[in-house]
Amino acid sequence: MEPPSYAEELADTLSALQRSLRRRLRAGSSGTHARGAEIELLRLVESRPGIGISEAAKELHLAGNSVSTLVNQLVKDGQLIRRTDPADRRAARLSLTEAAGARLKNWRERRAALVRRQVERLDTADQEA
């Protein structure tokens, strides 16, 4: 068996880092625990207001029915607004609620603080690297 390549090691490290960040953010959260897919969808809708469900599914590399289920839950929870597309009555357009905007802001601040605390533990040379 060949030793892992740099690209494989980097991918594994990034995946482990992402899992660790999600776990620590969940542990430090006082509200409902956001699943990674929920945050990803909210971030996508924030960056592209009016995006449709099928387009969001393609962007997130998820099945359309999975995104539709997420959308239904986030609408029910008051995080997303789903409006009928006037050009295609079968399609929906998504936008964030104020609550979702505040949730994302809080999530970003907590994520940045968590990473900052960990980076500050490194010596100067490692921080610069």
CSV table of N, CA and C in Angstrom, one decimal:
chain,number,residue,atom,x,y,z
A,1,MET,N,0.8,-1.2,0.0
A,1,MET,CA,0.0,0.0,0.0
A,1,MET,C,0.9,1.2,0.0
A,2,GLU,N,0.6,2.2,-0.9
A,2,GLU,CA,1.3,3.4,-1.0
A,2,GLU,C,1.0,4.4,0.2
A,3,PRO,N,2.0,5.1,0.6
A,3,PRO,CA,1.8,6.1,1.7
A,3,PRO,C,0.8,7.2,1.1
A,4,PRO,N,0.0,7.8,2.0
A,4,PRO,CA,-0.9,8.8,1.5
A,4,PRO,C,-0.1,10.0,0.9
A,5,SER,N,-0.7,10.5,-0.2
A,5,SER,CA,-0.1,11.7,-0.8
A,5,SER,C,-0.3,13.0,0.0
A,6,TYR,N,0.4,14.0,-0.3
A,6,TYR,CA,0.2,15.3,0.3
A,6,TYR,C,-1.3,15.7,0.2
A,7,ALA,N,-1.9,15.6,-1.0
A,7,ALA,CA,-3.2,16.0,-1.2
A,7,ALA,C,-4.2,15.2,-0.3
A,8,GLU,N,-4.0,13.9,-0.2
A,8,GLU,CA,-4.8,13.0,0.7
A,8,GLU,C,-4.7,13.4,2.1
A,9,GLU,N,-3.4,13.7,2.6
A,9,GLU,CA,-3.2,14.1,4.0
A,9,GLU,C,-3.9,15.4,4.3
A,10,LEU,N,-3.7,16.3,3.3
A,10,LEU,CA,-4.4,17.6,3.5
A,10,LEU,C,-5.9,17.5,3.6
A,11,ALA,N,-6.5,16.7,2.7
A,11,ALA,CA,-7.9,16.5,2.6
A,11,ALA,C,-8.4,15.9,4.0
A,12,ASP,N,-7.6,14.9,4.4
A,12,ASP,CA,-8.0,14.3,5.7
A,12,ASP,C,-7.9,15.3,6.9
A,13,THR,N,-6.8,16.1,6.9
A,13,THR,CA,-6.7,17.1,7.9
A,13,THR,C,-7.8,18.1,7.9
A,14,LEU,N,-8.1,18.6,6.7
A,14,LEU,CA,-9.2,19.6,6.6
A,14,LEU,C,-10.5,19.0,7.1
A,15,SER,N,-10.8,17.8,6.7
A,15,SER,CA,-12.0,17.1,7.2
A,15,SER,C,-12.1,17.0,8.7
A,16,ALA,N,-11.0,16.6,9.2
A,16,ALA,CA,-10.9,16.4,10.7
A,16,ALA,C,-11.0,17.8,11.4
A,17,LEU,N,-10.4,18.8,10.8
A,17,LEU,CA,-10.6,20.1,11.4
A,17,LEU,C,-12.0,20.6,11.3
A,18,GLN,N,-12.7,20.4,10.2
A,18,GLN,CA,-14.1,20.8,10.1
A,18,GLN,C,-15.0,20.1,11.1
A,19,ARG,N,-14.7,18.8,11.3
A,19,ARG,CA,-15.5,18.0,12.2
A,19,ARG,C,-15.3,18.5,13.6
A,20,SER,N,-14.0,18.8,14.0
A,20,SER,CA,-13.7,19.4,15.3
A,20,SER,C,-14.4,20.7,15.5
A,21,LEU,N,-14.3,21.6,14.5
A,21,LEU,CA,-15.0,22.9,14.6
A,21,LEU,C,-16.5,22.7,14.9
A,22,ARG,N,-17.1,21.9,14.1
A,22,ARG,CA,-18.6,21.6,14.3
A,22,ARG,C,-18.9,21.1,15.7
A,23,ARG,N,-18.1,20.2,16.2
A,23,ARG,CA,-18.4,19.6,17.5
A,23,ARG,C,-18.2,20.7,18.6
A,24,ARG,N,-17.1,21.4,18.5
A,24,ARG,CA,-16.8,22.4,19.5
A,24,ARG,C,-17.9,23.6,19.5
A,25,LEU,N,-18.3,23.9,18.3
A,25,LEU,CA,-19.3,25.0,18.1
A,25,LEU,C,-20.7,24.5,18.7
A,26,ARG,N,-21.0,23.2,18.4
A,26,ARG,CA,-22.2,22.6,19.0
A,26,ARG,C,-22.2,22.6,20.5
A,27,ALA,N,-21.0,22.2,21.0
A,27,ALA,CA,-20.9,22.1,22.5
A,27,ALA,C,-21.0,23.5,23.2
A,28,GLY,N,-20.6,24.5,22.5
A,28,GLY,CA,-20.6,25.8,23.1
A,28,GLY,C,-21.9,26.6,22.8
A,29,SER,N,-22.8,25.9,22.1
A,29,SER,CA,-24.1,26.6,21.7
A,29,SER,C,-25.1,26.5,22.8
A,30,SER,N,-25.8,27.6,23.0
A,30,SER,CA,-26.9,27.6,24.0
A,30,SER,C,-28.3,27.3,23.4
A,31,GLY,N,-28.4,27.4,22.1
A,31,GLY,CA,-29.7,27.2,21.5
A,31,GLY,C,-29.7,25.8,20.8
A,32,THR,N,-30.6,25.7,19.8
A,32,THR,CA,-30.7,24.5,19.1
A,32,THR,C,-29.4,24.3,18.3
A,33,HIS,N,-29.1,23.1,18.2
A,33,HIS,CA,-27.8,22.7,17.5
A,33,HIS,C,-28.0,22.7,16.0
A,34,ALA,N,-27.3,23.6,15.3
A,34,ALA,CA,-27.4,23.6,13.9
A,34,ALA,C,-26.6,22.5,13.2
A,35,ARG,N,-27.2,21.8,12.3
A,35,ARG,CA,-26.5,20.8,11.6
A,35,ARG,C,-25.6,21.6,10.5
A,36,GLY,N,-24.6,20.9,10.1
A,36,GLY,CA,-23.7,21.6,9.1
A,36,GLY,C,-24.4,21.9,7.9
A,37,ALA,N,-25.3,21.1,7.4
A,37,ALA,CA,-26.0,21.3,6.2
A,37,ALA,C,-26.9,22.5,6.3
A,38,GLU,N,-27.5,22.7,7.5
A,38,GLU,CA,-28.4,23.9,7.7
A,38,GLU,C,-27.5,25.2,7.6
A,39,ILE,N,-26.4,25.2,8.3
A,39,ILE,CA,-25.5,26.4,8.2
A,39,ILE,C,-25.1,26.6,6.7
A,40,GLU,N,-24.7,25.6,6.1
A,40,GLU,CA,-24.3,25.7,4.7
A,40,GLU,C,-25.4,26.3,3.8
A,41,LEU,N,-26.6,25.8,4.0
A,41,LEU,CA,-27.7,26.3,3.2
A,41,LEU,C,-28.0,27.8,3.6
A,42,LEU,N,-28.0,28.1,4.8
A,42,LEU,CA,-28.3,29.5,5.2
A,42,LEU,C,-27.2,30.4,4.7
A,43,ARG,N,-25.9,30.0,4.7
A,43,ARG,CA,-24.8,30.8,4.2
A,43,ARG,C,-25.0,31.0,2.7
A,44,LEU,N,-25.4,30.0,2.0
A,44,LEU,CA,-25.7,30.1,0.5
A,44,LEU,C,-26.8,31.0,0.2
A,45,VAL,N,-27.9,30.9,0.9
A,45,VAL,CA,-29.0,31.8,0.7
A,45,VAL,C,-28.6,33.3,1.1
A,46,GLU,N,-27.8,33.4,2.1
A,46,GLU,CA,-27.3,34.8,2.4
A,46,GLU,C,-26.5,35.4,1.3
A,47,SER,N,-25.7,34.6,0.7
A,47,SER,CA,-24.8,35.1,-0.4
A,47,SER,C,-25.6,35.2,-1.7
A,48,ARG,N,-26.7,34.4,-1.9
A,48,ARG,CA,-27.4,34.5,-3.1
A,48,ARG,C,-28.9,34.5,-2.8
A,49,PRO,N,-29.4,35.6,-2.3
A,49,PRO,CA,-30.8,35.7,-2.0
A,49,PRO,C,-31.7,35.5,-3.3
A,50,GLY,N,-32.7,34.7,-3.1
A,50,GLY,CA,-33.6,34.4,-4.2
A,50,GLY,C,-33.2,33.1,-4.9
A,51,ILE,N,-32.2,32.4,-4.4
A,51,ILE,CA,-31.8,31.1,-5.0
A,51,ILE,C,-32.9,30.1,-4.9
A,52,GLY,N,-33.0,29.3,-5.9
A,52,GLY,CA,-34.1,28.2,-5.8
A,52,GLY,C,-33.6,27.0,-5.1
A,53,ILE,N,-34.5,26.1,-4.8
A,53,ILE,CA,-34.1,24.9,-4.1
A,53,ILE,C,-33.2,24.0,-5.0
A,54,SER,N,-33.6,23.8,-6.2
A,54,SER,CA,-32.8,22.9,-7.0
A,54,SER,C,-31.4,23.4,-7.3
A,55,GLU,N,-31.3,24.7,-7.5
A,55,GLU,CA,-30.0,25.4,-7.7
A,55,GLU,C,-29.2,25.3,-6.4
A,56,ALA,N,-29.8,25.4,-5.2
A,56,ALA,CA,-29.1,25.3,-3.9
A,56,ALA,C,-28.6,23.9,-3.8
A,57,ALA,N,-29.4,22.9,-4.2
A,57,ALA,CA,-29.0,21.5,-4.1
A,57,ALA,C,-27.7,21.2,-4.9
A,58,LYS,N,-27.7,21.8,-6.1
A,58,LYS,CA,-26.5,21.6,-7.0
A,58,LYS,C,-25.3,22.3,-6.4
A,59,GLU,N,-25.5,23.5,-5.9
A,59,GLU,CA,-24.3,24.2,-5.2
A,59,GLU,C,-23.8,23.5,-4.0
A,60,LEU,N,-24.7,22.9,-3.3
A,60,LEU,CA,-24.3,22.2,-2.0
A,60,LEU,C,-23.9,20.7,-2.3
A,61,HIS,N,-24.1,20.2,-3.5
A,61,HIS,CA,-23.8,18.8,-3.8
A,61,HIS,C,-24.7,17.9,-3.0
A,62,LEU,N,-26.0,18.3,-2.8
A,62,LEU,CA,-26.9,17.5,-2.1
A,62,LEU,C,-28.1,17.1,-3.0
A,63,ALA,N,-28.8,16.1,-2.6
A,63,ALA,CA,-30.0,15.7,-3.3
A,63,ALA,C,-31.1,16.7,-3.1
A,64,GLY,N,-31.8,17.0,-4.2
A,64,GLY,CA,-32.9,18.0,-4.1
A,64,GLY,C,-33.9,17.7,-3.0
A,65,ASN,N,-34.2,16.4,-2.8
A,65,ASN,CA,-35.2,16.2,-1.7
A,65,ASN,C,-34.6,16.5,-0.3
A,66,SER,N,-33.3,16.3,-0.2
A,66,SER,CA,-32.6,16.6,1.1
A,66,SER,C,-32.7,18.1,1.4
A,67,VAL,N,-32.4,18.9,0.3
A,67,VAL,CA,-32.5,20.4,0.5
A,67,VAL,C,-33.9,20.8,0.7
A,68,SER,N,-34.8,20.2,0.0
A,68,SER,CA,-36.2,20.5,0.2
A,68,SER,C,-36.7,20.3,1.7
A,69,THR,N,-36.2,19.2,2.2
A,69,THR,CA,-36.5,18.8,3.6
A,69,THR,C,-35.9,19.9,4.6
A,70,LEU,N,-34.6,20.3,4.3
A,70,LEU,CA,-33.9,21.3,5.1
A,70,LEU,C,-34.7,22.6,5.0
A,71,VAL,N,-35.1,23.0,3.8
A,71,VAL,CA,-35.9,24.2,3.6
A,71,VAL,C,-37.2,24.2,4.4
A,72,ASN,N,-37.9,23.1,4.3
A,72,ASN,CA,-39.1,23.0,5.1
A,72,ASN,C,-38.9,23.2,6.6
A,73,GLN,N,-37.9,22.6,7.1
A,73,GLN,CA,-37.6,22.7,8.5
A,73,GLN,C,-37.2,24.1,8.9
A,74,LEU,N,-36.3,24.7,8.0
A,74,LEU,CA,-35.9,26.1,8.3
A,74,LEU,C,-37.0,27.1,8.1
A,75,VAL,N,-37.9,26.9,7.2
A,75,VAL,CA,-39.1,27.8,7.1
A,75,VAL,C,-39.9,27.6,8.4
A,76,LYS,N,-40.2,26.4,8.8
A,76,LYS,CA,-40.9,26.1,10.0
A,76,LYS,C,-40.3,26.8,11.2
A,77,ASP,N,-39.0,26.8,11.3
A,77,ASP,CA,-38.2,27.3,12.4
A,77,ASP,C,-38.0,28.9,12.3
A,78,GLY,N,-38.6,29.5,11.3
A,78,GLY,CA,-38.5,30.9,11.1
A,78,GLY,C,-37.1,31.4,10.7
A,79,GLN,N,-36.4,30.5,10.0
A,79,GLN,CA,-35.0,30.9,9.5
A,79,GLN,C,-35.0,31.3,8.0
A,80,LEU,N,-35.9,30.7,7.2
A,80,LEU,CA,-36.0,31.0,5.8
A,80,LEU,C,-37.4,31.5,5.4
A,81,ILE,N,-37.4,32.3,4.4
A,81,ILE,CA,-38.7,32.7,3.7
A,81,ILE,C,-38.7,32.0,2.4
A,82,ARG,N,-39.8,31.3,2.1
A,82,ARG,CA,-39.9,30.7,0.8
A,82,ARG,C,-41.0,31.4,0.0
A,83,ARG,N,-40.7,32.0,-1.1
A,83,ARG,CA,-41.7,32.7,-1.9
A,83,ARG,C,-41.8,32.0,-3.3
A,84,THR,N,-43.0,32.0,-3.8
A,84,THR,CA,-43.2,31.4,-5.2
A,84,THR,C,-42.6,32.3,-6.2
A,85,ASP,N,-41.8,31.7,-7.1
A,85,ASP,CA,-41.2,32.4,-8.2
A,85,ASP,C,-42.3,32.9,-9.2
A,86,PRO,N,-42.4,34.3,-9.4
A,86,PRO,CA,-43.4,34.8,-10.2
A,86,PRO,C,-43.3,34.3,-11.7
A,87,ALA,N,-42.0,34.0,-12.1
A,87,ALA,CA,-41.8,33.6,-13.5
A,87,ALA,C,-42.1,32.1,-13.7
A,88,ASP,N,-42.1,31.3,-12.6
A,88,ASP,CA,-42.4,29.9,-12.6
A,88,ASP,C,-43.1,29.5,-11.3
A,89,ARG,N,-44.4,29.4,-11.4
A,89,ARG,CA,-45.2,29.2,-10.2
A,89,ARG,C,-44.9,27.9,-9.5
A,90,ARG,N,-44.2,27.0,-10.1
A,90,ARG,CA,-43.8,25.7,-9.5
A,90,ARG,C,-42.5,25.8,-8.7
A,91,ALA,N,-41.8,26.9,-8.9
A,91,ALA,CA,-40.5,27.0,-8.2
A,91,ALA,C,-40.6,28.0,-7.0
A,92,ALA,N,-39.7,27.8,-6.1
A,92,ALA,CA,-39.6,28.7,-4.9
A,92,ALA,C,-38.3,29.5,-4.9
A,93,ARG,N,-38.3,30.6,-4.4
A,93,ARG,CA,-37.2,31.5,-4.2
A,93,ARG,C,-37.0,31.7,-2.7
A,94,LEU,N,-35.7,31.6,-2.2
A,94,LEU,CA,-35.4,31.6,-0.8
A,94,LEU,C,-34.7,32.8,-0.3
A,95,SER,N,-35.1,33.3,0.9
A,95,SER,CA,-34.3,34.4,1.5
A,95,SER,C,-34.3,34.2,3.0
A,96,LEU,N,-33.3,34.8,3.6
A,96,LEU,CA,-33.2,34.7,5.1
A,96,LEU,C,-34.1,35.6,5.8
A,97,THR,N,-34.5,35.1,7.0
A,97,THR,CA,-35.2,36.0,8.0
A,97,THR,C,-34.1,36.8,8.8
A,98,GLU,N,-34.6,37.8,9.5
A,98,GLU,CA,-33.7,38.5,10.4
A,98,GLU,C,-33.1,37.5,11.4
A,99,ALA,N,-33.9,36.6,11.9
A,99,ALA,CA,-33.4,35.6,12.9
A,99,ALA,C,-32.2,34.8,12.3
A,100,ALA,N,-32.3,34.4,11.1
A,100,ALA,CA,-31.3,33.6,10.4
A,100,ALA,C,-30.0,34.5,10.3
A,101,GLY,N,-30.2,35.7,9.9
A,101,GLY,CA,-29.0,36.6,9.8
A,101,GLY,C,-28.3,36.8,11.1
A,102,ALA,N,-29.1,36.9,12.2
A,102,ALA,CA,-28.5,37.0,13.5
A,102,ALA,C,-27.8,35.7,13.9
A,103,ARG,N,-28.4,34.6,13.6
A,103,ARG,CA,-27.9,33.2,13.8
A,103,ARG,C,-26.5,33.1,13.1
A,104,LEU,N,-26.5,33.5,11.9
A,104,LEU,CA,-25.2,33.3,11.1
A,104,LEU,C,-24.1,34.2,11.7
A,105,LYS,N,-24.5,35.4,12.1
A,105,LYS,CA,-23.6,36.4,12.6
A,105,LYS,C,-23.0,35.8,13.9
A,106,ASN,N,-23.8,35.2,14.8
A,106,ASN,CA,-23.4,34.6,16.0
A,106,ASN,C,-22.5,33.4,15.7
A,107,TRP,N,-22.9,32.6,14.8
A,107,TRP,CA,-22.1,31.4,14.4
A,107,TRP,C,-20.7,31.8,13.9
A,108,ARG,N,-20.6,32.9,13.1
A,108,ARG,CA,-19.4,33.3,12.5
A,108,ARG,C,-18.5,33.9,13.7
A,109,GLU,N,-19.0,34.6,14.6
A,109,GLU,CA,-18.3,35.2,15.7
A,109,GLU,C,-17.7,34.1,16.6
A,110,ARG,N,-18.6,33.1,16.9
A,110,ARG,CA,-18.1,32.0,17.7
A,110,ARG,C,-17.0,31.1,17.0
A,111,ARG,N,-17.2,30.9,15.7
A,111,ARG,CA,-16.2,30.1,14.9
A,111,ARG,C,-14.9,30.9,14.9
A,112,ALA,N,-14.9,32.2,14.6
A,112,ALA,CA,-13.7,33.0,14.6
A,112,ALA,C,-13.0,33.0,15.9
A,113,ALA,N,-13.8,33.1,17.0
A,113,ALA,CA,-13.2,33.1,18.3
A,113,ALA,C,-12.5,31.8,18.7
A,114,LEU,N,-13.2,30.7,18.3
A,114,LEU,CA,-12.6,29.4,18.5
A,114,LEU,C,-11.3,29.2,17.8
A,115,VAL,N,-11.3,29.6,16.5
A,115,VAL,CA,-10.1,29.4,15.7
A,115,VAL,C,-9.0,30.3,16.3
A,116,ARG,N,-9.3,31.6,16.6
A,116,ARG,CA,-8.4,32.5,17.2
A,116,ARG,C,-7.7,32.0,18.4
A,117,ARG,N,-8.6,31.4,19.3
A,117,ARG,CA,-8.0,30.9,20.6
A,117,ARG,C,-7.0,29.7,20.3
A,118,GLN,N,-7.3,28.9,19.3
A,118,GLN,CA,-6.4,27.8,19.0
A,118,GLN,C,-5.1,28.3,18.4
A,119,VAL,N,-5.2,29.3,17.5
A,119,VAL,CA,-4.0,29.8,16.8
A,119,VAL,C,-3.1,30.5,17.8
A,120,GLU,N,-3.8,31.2,18.8
A,120,GLU,CA,-3.0,31.9,19.8
A,120,GLU,C,-2.1,31.0,20.7
A,121,ARG,N,-2.5,29.7,20.7
A,121,ARG,CA,-1.8,28.7,21.5
A,121,ARG,C,-0.5,28.3,20.8
A,122,LEU,N,-0.4,28.6,19.5
A,122,LEU,CA,0.8,28.3,18.7
A,122,LEU,C,1.9,29.3,19.0
A,123,ASP,N,3.2,28.8,18.8
A,123,ASP,CA,4.3,29.8,19.0
A,123,ASP,C,4.3,30.6,17.7
A,124,THR,N,5.0,31.7,17.8
A,124,THR,CA,5.1,32.7,16.7
A,124,THR,C,5.4,32.1,15.4
A,125,ALA,N,6.4,31.3,15.3
A,125,ALA,CA,6.9,30.7,14.1
A,125,ALA,C,5.7,29.9,13.4
A,126,ASP,N,5.0,29.1,14.2
A,126,ASP,CA,3.9,28.3,13.7
A,126,ASP,C,2.8,29.2,13.2
A,127,GLN,N,2.5,30.3,14.0
A,127,GLN,CA,1.5,31.2,13.6
A,127,GLN,C,1.8,31.8,12.2
A,128,GLU,N,3.1,32.2,12.1
A,128,GLU,CA,3.5,32.8,10.8
A,128,GLU,C,3.4,31.8,9.7
A,129,ALA,N,3.8,30.6,9.9
A,129,ALA,CA,3.7,29.6,8.9
A,129,ALA,C,2.3,29.4,8.4
